[in-house]
mmCIF file of C-alpha atoms in Angstrom:
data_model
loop_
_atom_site.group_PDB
_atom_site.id
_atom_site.type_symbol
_atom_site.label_atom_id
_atom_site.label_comp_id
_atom_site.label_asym_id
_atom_site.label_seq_id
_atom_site.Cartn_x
_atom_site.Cartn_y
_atom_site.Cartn_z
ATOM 1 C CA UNK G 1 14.064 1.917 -13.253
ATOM 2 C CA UNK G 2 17.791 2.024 -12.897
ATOM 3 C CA UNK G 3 18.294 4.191 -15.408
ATOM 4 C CA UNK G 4 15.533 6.944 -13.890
ATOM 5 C CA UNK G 5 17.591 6.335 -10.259
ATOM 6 C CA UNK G 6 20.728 7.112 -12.010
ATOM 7 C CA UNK G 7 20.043 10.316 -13.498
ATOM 8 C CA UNK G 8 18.430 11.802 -10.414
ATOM 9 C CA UNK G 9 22.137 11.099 -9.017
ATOM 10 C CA UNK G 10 23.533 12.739 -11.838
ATOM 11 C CA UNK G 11 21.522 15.991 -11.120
ATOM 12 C CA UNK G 12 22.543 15.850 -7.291
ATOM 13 C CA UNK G 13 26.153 14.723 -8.050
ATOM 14 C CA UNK G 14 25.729 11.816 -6.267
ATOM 15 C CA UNK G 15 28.503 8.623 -6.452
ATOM 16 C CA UNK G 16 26.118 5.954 -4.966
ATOM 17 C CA UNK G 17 22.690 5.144 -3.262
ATOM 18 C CA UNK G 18 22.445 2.765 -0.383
ATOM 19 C CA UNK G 19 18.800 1.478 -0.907
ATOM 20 C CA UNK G 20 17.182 -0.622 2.273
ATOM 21 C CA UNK G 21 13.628 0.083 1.659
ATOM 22 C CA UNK G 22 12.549 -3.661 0.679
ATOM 23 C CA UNK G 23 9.893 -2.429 -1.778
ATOM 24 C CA UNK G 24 12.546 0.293 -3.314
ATOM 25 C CA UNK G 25 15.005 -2.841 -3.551
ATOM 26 C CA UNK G 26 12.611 -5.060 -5.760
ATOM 27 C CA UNK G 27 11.316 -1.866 -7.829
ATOM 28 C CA UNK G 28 15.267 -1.305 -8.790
ATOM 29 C CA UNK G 29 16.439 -4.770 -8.711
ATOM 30 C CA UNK G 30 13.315 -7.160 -10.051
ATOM 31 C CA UNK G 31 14.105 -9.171 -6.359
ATOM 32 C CA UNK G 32 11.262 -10.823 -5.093
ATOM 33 C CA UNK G 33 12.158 -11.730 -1.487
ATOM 34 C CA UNK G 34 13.158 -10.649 1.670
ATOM 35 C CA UNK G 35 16.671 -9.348 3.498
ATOM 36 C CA UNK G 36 18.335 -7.319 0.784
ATOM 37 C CA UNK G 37 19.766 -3.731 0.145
ATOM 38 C CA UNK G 38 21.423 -2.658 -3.077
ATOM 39 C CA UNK G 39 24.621 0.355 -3.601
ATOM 40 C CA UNK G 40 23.989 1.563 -6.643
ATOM 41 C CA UNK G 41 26.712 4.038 -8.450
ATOM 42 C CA UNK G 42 27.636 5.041 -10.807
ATOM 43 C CA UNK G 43 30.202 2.488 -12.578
ATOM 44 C CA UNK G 44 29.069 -0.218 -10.367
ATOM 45 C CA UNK G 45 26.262 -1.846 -8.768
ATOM 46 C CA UNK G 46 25.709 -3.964 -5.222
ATOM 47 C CA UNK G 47 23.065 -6.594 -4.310
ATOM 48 C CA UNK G 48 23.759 -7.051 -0.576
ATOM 49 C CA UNK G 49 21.771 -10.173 1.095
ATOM 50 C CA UNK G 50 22.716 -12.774 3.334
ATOM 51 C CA UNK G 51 23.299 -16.811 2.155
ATOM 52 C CA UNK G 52 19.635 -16.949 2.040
ATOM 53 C CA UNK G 53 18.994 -15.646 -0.771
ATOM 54 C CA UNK G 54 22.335 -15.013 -2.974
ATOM 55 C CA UNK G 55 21.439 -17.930 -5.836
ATOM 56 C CA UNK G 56 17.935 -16.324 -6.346
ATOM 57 C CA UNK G 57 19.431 -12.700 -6.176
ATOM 58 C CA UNK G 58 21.884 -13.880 -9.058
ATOM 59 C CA UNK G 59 19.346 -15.161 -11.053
ATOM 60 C CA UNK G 60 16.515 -12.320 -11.057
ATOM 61 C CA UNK G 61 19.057 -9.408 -10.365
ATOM 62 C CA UNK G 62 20.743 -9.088 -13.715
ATOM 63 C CA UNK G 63 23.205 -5.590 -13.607
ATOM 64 C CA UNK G 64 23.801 -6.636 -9.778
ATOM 65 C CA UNK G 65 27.051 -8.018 -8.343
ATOM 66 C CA UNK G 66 25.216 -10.103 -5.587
ATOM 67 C CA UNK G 67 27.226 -9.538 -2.524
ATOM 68 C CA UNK G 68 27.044 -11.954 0.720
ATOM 69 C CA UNK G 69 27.542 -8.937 3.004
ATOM 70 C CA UNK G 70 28.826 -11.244 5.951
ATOM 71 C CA UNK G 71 32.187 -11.520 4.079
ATOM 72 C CA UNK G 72 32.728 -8.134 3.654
ATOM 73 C CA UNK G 73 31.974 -6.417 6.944
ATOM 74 C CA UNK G 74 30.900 -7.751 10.179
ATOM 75 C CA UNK G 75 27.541 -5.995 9.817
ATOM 76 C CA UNK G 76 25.563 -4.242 6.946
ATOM 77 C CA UNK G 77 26.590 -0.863 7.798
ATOM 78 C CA UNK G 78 30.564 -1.715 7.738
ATOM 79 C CA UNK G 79 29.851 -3.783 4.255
ATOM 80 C CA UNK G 80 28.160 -0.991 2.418
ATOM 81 C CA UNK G 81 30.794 1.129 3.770
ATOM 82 C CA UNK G 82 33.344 -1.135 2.494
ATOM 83 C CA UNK G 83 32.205 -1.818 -0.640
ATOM 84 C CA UNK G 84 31.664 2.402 -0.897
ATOM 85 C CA UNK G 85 35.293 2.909 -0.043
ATOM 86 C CA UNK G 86 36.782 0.369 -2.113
ATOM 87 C CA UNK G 87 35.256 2.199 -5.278
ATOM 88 C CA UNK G 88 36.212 5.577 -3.758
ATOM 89 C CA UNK G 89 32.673 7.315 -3.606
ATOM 90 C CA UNK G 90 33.087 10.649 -2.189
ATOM 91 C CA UNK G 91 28.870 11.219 -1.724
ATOM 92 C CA UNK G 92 26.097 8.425 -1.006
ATOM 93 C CA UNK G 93 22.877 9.010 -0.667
ATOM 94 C CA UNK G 94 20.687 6.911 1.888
ATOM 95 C CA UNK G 95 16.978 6.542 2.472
ATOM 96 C CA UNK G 96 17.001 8.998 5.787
ATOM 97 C CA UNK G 97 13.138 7.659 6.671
ATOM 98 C CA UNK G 98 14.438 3.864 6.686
ATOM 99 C CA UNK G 99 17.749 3.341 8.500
ATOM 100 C CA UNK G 100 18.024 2.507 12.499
ATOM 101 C CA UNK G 101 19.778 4.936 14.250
ATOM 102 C CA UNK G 102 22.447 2.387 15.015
ATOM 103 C CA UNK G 103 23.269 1.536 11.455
ATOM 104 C CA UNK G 104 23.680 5.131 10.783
ATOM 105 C CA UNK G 105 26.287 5.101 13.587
ATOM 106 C CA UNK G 106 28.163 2.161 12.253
ATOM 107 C CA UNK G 107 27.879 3.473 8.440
ATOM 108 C CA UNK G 108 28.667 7.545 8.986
ATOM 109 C CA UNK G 109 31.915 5.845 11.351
ATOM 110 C CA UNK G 110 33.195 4.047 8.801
ATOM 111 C CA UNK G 111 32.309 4.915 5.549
ATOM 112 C CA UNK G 112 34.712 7.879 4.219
ATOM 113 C CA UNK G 113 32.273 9.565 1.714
ATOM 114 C CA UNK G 114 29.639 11.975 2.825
ATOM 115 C CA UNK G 115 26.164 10.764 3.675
ATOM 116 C CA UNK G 116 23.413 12.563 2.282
ATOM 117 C CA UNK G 117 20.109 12.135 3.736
ATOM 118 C CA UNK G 118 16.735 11.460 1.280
ATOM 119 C CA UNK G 119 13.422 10.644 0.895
ATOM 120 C CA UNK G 120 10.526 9.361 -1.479
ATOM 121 C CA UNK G 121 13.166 9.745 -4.452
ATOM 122 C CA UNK G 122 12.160 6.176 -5.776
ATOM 123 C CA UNK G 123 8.980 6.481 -3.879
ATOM 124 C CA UNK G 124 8.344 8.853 -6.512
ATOM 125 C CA UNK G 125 9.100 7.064 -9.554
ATOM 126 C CA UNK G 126 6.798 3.785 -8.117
ATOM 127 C CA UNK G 127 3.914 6.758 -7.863
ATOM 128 C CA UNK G 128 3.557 6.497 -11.894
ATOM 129 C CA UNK G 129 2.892 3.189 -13.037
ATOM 130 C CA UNK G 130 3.681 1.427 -15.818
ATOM 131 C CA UNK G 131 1.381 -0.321 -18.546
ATOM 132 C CA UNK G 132 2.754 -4.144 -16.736
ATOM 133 C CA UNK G 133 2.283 -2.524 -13.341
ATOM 134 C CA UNK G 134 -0.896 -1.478 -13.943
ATOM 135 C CA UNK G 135 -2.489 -4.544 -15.473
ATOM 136 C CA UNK G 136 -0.777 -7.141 -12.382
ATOM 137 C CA UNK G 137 -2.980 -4.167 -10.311
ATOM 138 C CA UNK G 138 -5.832 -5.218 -12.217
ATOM 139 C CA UNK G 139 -5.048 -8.759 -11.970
ATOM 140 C CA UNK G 140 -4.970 -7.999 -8.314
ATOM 141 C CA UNK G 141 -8.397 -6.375 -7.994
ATOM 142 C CA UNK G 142 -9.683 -8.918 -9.798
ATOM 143 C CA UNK G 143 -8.681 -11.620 -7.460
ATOM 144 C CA UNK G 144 -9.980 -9.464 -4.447
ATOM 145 C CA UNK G 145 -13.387 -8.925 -6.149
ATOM 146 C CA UNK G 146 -13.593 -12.741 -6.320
ATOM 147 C CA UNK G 147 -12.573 -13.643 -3.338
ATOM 148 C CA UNK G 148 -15.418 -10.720 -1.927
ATOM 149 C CA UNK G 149 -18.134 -12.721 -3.886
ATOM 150 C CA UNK G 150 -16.969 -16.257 -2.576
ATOM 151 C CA UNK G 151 -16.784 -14.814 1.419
ATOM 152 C CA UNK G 152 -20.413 -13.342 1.387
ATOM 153 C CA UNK G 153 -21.894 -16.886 2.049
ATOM 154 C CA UNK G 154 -19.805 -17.879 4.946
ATOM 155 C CA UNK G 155 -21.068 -14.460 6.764
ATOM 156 C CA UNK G 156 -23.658 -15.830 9.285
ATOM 157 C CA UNK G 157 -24.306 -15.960 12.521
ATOM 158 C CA UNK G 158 -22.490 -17.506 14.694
ATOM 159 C CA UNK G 159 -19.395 -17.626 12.707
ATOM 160 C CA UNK G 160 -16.333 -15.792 14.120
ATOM 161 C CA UNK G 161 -14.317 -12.312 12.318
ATOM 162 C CA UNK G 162 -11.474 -14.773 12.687
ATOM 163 C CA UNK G 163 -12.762 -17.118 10.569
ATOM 164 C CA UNK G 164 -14.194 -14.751 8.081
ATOM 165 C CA UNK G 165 -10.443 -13.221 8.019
ATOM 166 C CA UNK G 166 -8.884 -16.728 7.591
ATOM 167 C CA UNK G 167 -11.711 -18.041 4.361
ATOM 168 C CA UNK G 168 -11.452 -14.822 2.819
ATOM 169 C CA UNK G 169 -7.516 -15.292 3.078
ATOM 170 C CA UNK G 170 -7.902 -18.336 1.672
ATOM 171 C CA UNK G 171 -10.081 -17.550 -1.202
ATOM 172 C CA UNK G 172 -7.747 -14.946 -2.443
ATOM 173 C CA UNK G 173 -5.183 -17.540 -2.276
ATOM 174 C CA UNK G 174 -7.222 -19.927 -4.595
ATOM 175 C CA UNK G 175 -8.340 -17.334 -6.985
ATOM 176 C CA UNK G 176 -4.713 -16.730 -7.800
ATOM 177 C CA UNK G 177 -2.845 -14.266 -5.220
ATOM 178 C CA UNK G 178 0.611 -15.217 -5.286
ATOM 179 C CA UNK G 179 1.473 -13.276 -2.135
ATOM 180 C CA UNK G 180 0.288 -13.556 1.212
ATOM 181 C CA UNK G 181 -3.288 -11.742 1.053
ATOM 182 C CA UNK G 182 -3.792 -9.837 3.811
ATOM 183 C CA UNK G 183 -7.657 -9.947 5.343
ATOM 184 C CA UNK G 184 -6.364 -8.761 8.568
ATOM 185 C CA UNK G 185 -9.396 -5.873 8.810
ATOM 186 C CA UNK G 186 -12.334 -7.973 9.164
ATOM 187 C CA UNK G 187 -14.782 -6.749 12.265
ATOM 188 C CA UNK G 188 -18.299 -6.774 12.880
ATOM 189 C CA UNK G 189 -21.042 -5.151 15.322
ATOM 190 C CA UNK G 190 -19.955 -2.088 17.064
ATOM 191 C CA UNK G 191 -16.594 -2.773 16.867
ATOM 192 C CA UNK G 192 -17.089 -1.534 13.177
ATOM 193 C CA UNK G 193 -16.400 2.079 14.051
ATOM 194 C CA UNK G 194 -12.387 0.881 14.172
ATOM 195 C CA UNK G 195 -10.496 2.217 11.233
ATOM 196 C CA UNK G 196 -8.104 -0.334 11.442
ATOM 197 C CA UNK G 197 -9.542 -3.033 13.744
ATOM 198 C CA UNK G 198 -8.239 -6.378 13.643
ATOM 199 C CA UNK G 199 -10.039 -9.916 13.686
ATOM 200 C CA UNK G 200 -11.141 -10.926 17.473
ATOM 201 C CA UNK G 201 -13.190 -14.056 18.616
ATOM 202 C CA UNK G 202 -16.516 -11.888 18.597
ATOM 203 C CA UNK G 203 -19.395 -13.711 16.866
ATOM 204 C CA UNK G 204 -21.608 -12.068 14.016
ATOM 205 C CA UNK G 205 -24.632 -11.559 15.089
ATOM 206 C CA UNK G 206 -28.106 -10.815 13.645
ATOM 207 C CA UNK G 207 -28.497 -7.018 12.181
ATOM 208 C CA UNK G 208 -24.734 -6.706 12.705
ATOM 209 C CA UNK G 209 -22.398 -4.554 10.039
ATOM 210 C CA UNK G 210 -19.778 -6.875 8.835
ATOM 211 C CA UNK G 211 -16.460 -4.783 7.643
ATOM 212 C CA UNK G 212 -13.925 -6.135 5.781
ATOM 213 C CA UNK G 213 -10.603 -4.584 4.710
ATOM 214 C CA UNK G 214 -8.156 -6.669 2.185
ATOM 215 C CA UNK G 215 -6.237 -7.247 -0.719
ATOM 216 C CA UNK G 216 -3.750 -9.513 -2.159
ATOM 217 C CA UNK G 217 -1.052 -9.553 -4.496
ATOM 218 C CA UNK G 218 -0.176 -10.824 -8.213
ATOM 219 C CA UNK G 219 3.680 -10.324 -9.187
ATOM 220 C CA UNK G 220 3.966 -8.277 -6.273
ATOM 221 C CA UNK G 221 1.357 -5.826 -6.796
ATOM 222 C CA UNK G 222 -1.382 -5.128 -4.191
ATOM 223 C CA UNK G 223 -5.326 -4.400 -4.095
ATOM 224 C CA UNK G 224 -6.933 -3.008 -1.320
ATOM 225 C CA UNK G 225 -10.752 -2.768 -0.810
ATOM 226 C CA UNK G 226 -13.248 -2.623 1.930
ATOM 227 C CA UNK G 227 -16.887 -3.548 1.795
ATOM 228 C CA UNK G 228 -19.516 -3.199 4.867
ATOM 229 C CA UNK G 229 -22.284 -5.441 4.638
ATOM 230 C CA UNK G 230 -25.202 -6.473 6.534
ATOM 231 C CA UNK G 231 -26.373 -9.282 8.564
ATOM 232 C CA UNK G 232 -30.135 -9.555 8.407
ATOM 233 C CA UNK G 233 -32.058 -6.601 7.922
ATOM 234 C CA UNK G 234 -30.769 -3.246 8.089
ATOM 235 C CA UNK G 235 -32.082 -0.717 10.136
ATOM 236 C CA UNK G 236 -33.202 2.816 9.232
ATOM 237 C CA UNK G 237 -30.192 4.100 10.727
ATOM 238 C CA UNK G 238 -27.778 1.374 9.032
ATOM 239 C CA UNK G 239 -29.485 2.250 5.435
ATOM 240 C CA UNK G 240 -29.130 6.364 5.972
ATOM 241 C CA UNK G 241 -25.263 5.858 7.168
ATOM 242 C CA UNK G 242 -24.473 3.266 4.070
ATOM 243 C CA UNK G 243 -25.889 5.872 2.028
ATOM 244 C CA UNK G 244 -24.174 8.526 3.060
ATOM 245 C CA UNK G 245 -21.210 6.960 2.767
ATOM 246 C CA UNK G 246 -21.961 5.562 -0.906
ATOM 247 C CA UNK G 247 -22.598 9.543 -1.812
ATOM 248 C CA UNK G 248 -18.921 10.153 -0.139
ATOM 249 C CA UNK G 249 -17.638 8.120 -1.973
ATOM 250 C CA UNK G 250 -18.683 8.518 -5.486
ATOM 251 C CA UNK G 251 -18.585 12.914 -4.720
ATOM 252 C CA UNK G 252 -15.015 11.736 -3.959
ATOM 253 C CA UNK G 253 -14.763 9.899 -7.381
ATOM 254 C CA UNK G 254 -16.166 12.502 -10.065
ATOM 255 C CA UNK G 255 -13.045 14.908 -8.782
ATOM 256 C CA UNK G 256 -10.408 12.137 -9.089
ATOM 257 C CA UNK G 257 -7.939 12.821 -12.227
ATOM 258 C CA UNK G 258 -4.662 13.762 -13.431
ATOM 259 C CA UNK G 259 -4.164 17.272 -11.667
ATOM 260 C CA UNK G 260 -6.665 17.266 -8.849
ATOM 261 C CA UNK G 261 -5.616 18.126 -5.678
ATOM 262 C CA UNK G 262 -5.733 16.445 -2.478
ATOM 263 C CA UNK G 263 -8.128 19.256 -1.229
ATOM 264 C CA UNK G 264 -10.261 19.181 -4.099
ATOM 265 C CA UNK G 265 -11.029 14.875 -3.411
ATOM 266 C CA UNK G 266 -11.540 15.726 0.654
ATOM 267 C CA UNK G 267 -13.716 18.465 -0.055
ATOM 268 C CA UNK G 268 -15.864 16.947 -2.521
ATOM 269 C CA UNK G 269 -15.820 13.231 0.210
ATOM 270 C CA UNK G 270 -17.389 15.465 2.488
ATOM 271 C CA UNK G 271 -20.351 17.438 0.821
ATOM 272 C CA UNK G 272 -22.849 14.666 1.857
ATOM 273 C CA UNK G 273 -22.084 14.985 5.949
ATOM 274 C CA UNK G 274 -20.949 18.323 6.212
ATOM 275 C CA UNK G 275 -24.730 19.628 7.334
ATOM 276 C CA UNK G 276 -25.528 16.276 9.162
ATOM 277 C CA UNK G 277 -24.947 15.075 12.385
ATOM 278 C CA UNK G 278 -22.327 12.379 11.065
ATOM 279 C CA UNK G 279 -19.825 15.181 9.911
ATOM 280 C CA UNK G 280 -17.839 14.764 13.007
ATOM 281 C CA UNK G 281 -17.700 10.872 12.692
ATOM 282 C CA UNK G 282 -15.221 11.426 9.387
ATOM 283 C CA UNK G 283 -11.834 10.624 9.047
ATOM 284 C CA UNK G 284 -9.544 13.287 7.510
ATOM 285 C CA UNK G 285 -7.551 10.947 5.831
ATOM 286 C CA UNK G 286 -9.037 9.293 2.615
ATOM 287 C CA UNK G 287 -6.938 7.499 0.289
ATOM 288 C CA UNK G 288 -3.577 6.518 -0.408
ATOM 289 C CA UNK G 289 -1.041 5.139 -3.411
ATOM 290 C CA UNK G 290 -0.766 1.437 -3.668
ATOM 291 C CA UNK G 291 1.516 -0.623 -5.702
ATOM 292 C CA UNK G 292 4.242 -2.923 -4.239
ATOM 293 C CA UNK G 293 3.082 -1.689 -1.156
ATOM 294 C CA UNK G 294 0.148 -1.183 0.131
ATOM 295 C CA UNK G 295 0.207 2.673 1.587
ATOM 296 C CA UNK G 296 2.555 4.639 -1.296
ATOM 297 C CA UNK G 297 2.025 7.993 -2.372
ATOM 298 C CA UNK G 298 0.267 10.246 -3.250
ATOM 299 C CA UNK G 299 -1.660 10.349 0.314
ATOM 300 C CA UNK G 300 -5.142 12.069 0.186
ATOM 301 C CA UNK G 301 -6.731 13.895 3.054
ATOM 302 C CA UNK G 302 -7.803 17.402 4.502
ATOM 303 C CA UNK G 303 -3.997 17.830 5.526
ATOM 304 C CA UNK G 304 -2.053 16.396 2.062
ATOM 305 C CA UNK G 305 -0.505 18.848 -0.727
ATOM 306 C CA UNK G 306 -0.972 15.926 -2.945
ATOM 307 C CA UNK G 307 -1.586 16.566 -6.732
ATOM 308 C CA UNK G 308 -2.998 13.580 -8.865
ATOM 309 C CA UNK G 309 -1.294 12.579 -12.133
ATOM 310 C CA UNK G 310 -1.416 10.427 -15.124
ATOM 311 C CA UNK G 311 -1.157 6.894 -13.763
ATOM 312 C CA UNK G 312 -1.177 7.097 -10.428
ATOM 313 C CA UNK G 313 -3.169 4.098 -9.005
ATOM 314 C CA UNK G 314 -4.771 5.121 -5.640
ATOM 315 C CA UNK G 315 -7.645 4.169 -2.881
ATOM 316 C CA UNK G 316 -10.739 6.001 -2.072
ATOM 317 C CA UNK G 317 -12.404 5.197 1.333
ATOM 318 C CA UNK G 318 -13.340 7.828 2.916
ATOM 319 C CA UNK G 319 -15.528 6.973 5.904
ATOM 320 C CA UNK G 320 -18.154 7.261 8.365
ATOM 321 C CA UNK G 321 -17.172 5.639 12.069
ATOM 322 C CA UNK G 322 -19.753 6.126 15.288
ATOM 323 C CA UNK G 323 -18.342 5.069 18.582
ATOM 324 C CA UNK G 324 -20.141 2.269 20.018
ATOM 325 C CA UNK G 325 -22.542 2.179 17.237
ATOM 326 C CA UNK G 326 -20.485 0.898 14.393
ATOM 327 C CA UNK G 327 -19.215 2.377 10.790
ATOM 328 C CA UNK G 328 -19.177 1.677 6.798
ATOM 329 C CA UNK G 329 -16.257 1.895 4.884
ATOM 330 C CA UNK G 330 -16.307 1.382 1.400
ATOM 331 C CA UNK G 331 -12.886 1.628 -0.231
ATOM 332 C CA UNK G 332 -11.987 1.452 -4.152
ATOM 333 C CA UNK G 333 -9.086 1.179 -6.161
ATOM 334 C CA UNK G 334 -8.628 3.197 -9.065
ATOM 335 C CA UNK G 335 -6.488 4.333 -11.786
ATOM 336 C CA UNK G 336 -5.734 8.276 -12.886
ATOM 337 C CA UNK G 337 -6.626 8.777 -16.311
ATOM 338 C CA UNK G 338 -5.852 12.306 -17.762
ATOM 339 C CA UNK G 339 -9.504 13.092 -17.688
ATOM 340 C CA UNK G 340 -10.775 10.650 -14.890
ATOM 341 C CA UNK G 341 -10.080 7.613 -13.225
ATOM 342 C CA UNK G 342 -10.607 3.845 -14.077
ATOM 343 C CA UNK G 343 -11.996 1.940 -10.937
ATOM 344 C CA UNK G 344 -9.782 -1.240 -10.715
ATOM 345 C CA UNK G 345 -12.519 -2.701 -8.326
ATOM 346 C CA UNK G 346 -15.555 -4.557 -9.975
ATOM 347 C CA UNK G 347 -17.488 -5.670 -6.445
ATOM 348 C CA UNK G 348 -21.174 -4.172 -5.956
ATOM 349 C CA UNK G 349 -21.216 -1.173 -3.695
ATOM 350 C CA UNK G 350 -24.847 -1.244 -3.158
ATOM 351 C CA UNK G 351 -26.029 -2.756 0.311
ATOM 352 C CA UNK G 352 -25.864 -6.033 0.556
ATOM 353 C CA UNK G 353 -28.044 -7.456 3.797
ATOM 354 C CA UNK G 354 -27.195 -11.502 3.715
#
């Protein structure tokens, strides 16, 4: 990974690269925790944490000079701006979407090369996985899809989305996540037509949809899937929406491979509304990279210029969400093959009324 950062310097003449994007500093660095930046260049290269975390840095950071910034500068912008000047860069690149305006003050005052401003440069190399990366995905999936068959018998009436979040949690934990899962989208009833609603003290209740939105991680890489299910019996209307929104899904599927286009998966997610009365319930956005974290690109929606390639491991949920009546989500996981896609994500799609 070092190596691939290092030549896109050479071919923008760049001395160094202040990294502070948490996820870009593990990718780079192998670092597994929190509180760290890195200055790579070109003859030398910087781990910056705090006391924390310098003995683990030295140990998983091999190629790193693990730097306590607090002796070096009286902040992290004057010690990367130090440690820049003392090795006499004359251009350093920064990560323009991820710095606070007033460490750009303290850094641009004090450091004496020029700052140059830019994006999604390793974003883009995390886009294209690797054989490891993709299997800890699978690994990942895997632990989701268990976890999803574990939950479905402690969804009942009566029981809270809280504690539905907090089991499910708990059951990715136990089937082997070794990162905090994150079950934080788990709502029920009408409050199902939230995209990104978050656990309240509502009960479930009989005939209610029961959404749930998670993942968890395995050496720090993430699944993310949804399933809607059913309390009771559906209704007519619950079955027609779940099936529309199974037929989005998979139209959105049979596009997905190495050289699609954004346009072509949104257009193909919406031939099953587009003459029905539950076109304008959509959501324009439908997918999104995941890796070491959870929204990456490529993003896919009606807006994205997004082209699919070889090993890119994205979502699919596109969506169907009806204001005080409730939605269905179903999201997958999947990996870009050259001529389709490998769904990472094993659990049923099929209603399931408990």
């Amino acid at each position: 990974m070092l190596k691939k950062l290092l030549s896109v310097m050479e071919e923008k003449s760049l001395d160094g690269f202040f990294i502070s994007k948490i996820h870009n500093v593990r990718y780079v660095s192998k670092y597994t925790s929190d509180d760290a930046y890195l200055l790579v260049t070109t003859n030398k290269n910087y781990f910056i944490t705090d006391p924390r975390y310098t003995e683990q840095a030295q140990d998983e950071c091999k190629g790193f000079e693990v730097v306590n910034w607090r002796t070096v500068g009286k902040s992290i912008s004057e010690a990367i701006a130090n440690l820049a000047n003392g090795l006499n860069l004359k251009s350093v690149a920064f990560e323009a979407d991820n710095i606070t305006f007033l460490n750009y003050s303290g850094l641009s005052e004090k450091i004496e090369a020029n700052l140059i401003p830019l994006t999604n440069v390793i974003e883009d190399f995390r886009s294209v996985k690797t054989p490891e990366e993709i299997q800890n995905q699978r690994v990942s999936c895997q632990i989701a899809c268990r976890a999803f068959e574990r939950i479905l018998k402690d969804i009942k009436v009566g029981v809270s989305e809280k504690e539905i979040a907090a089991k499910l949690s708990y059951y990715m934990v136990s089937e082997g996540s070794d990162s905090k899962p994150y079950g934080d989208i788990v709502i029920s009833g009408k409050r199902t037509s939230l995209l990104h609603g978050i656990p309240s003290d509502k009960k479930i209740e009989e005939g209610d949809f029961v959404l749930m939105d998670f993942g968890c991680g395995y050496k720090g890489y993430l699944s993310d899937m949804t399933r809607t299910v059913v309390v009771g019996k559906a209704s007519d209307k619950q079955k027609e929406v779940y099936r529309l929104e199974q037929q989005m899904l998979q139209d959105a599927l049979d596009v997905m491979k190495a050289g699609a286009t954004s346009k072509d998966i949104y257009e193909a997610s919406i031939k099953a509304i587009k003459d029905t009365e539950y076109y304008e319930y959509h959501y324009n956005n439908i997918g999104h990279g995941i890796g070491l974290f959870v929204h990456e690109i490529p993003f896919m929606g009606a807006n994205s210029q997004a082209v699919l390639v070889e090993n890119n491991v994205t979502t699919m949920e596109p969506g169907i969400y009806i204001p005080n009546w409730g939605g269905v989500r179903i999201e997958d996981q999947v990996l870009i093959t050259k001529d389709g896609y490998e769904n990472l994500v094993t659990a049923p799609k099929e209603l399931i009324e408990l």
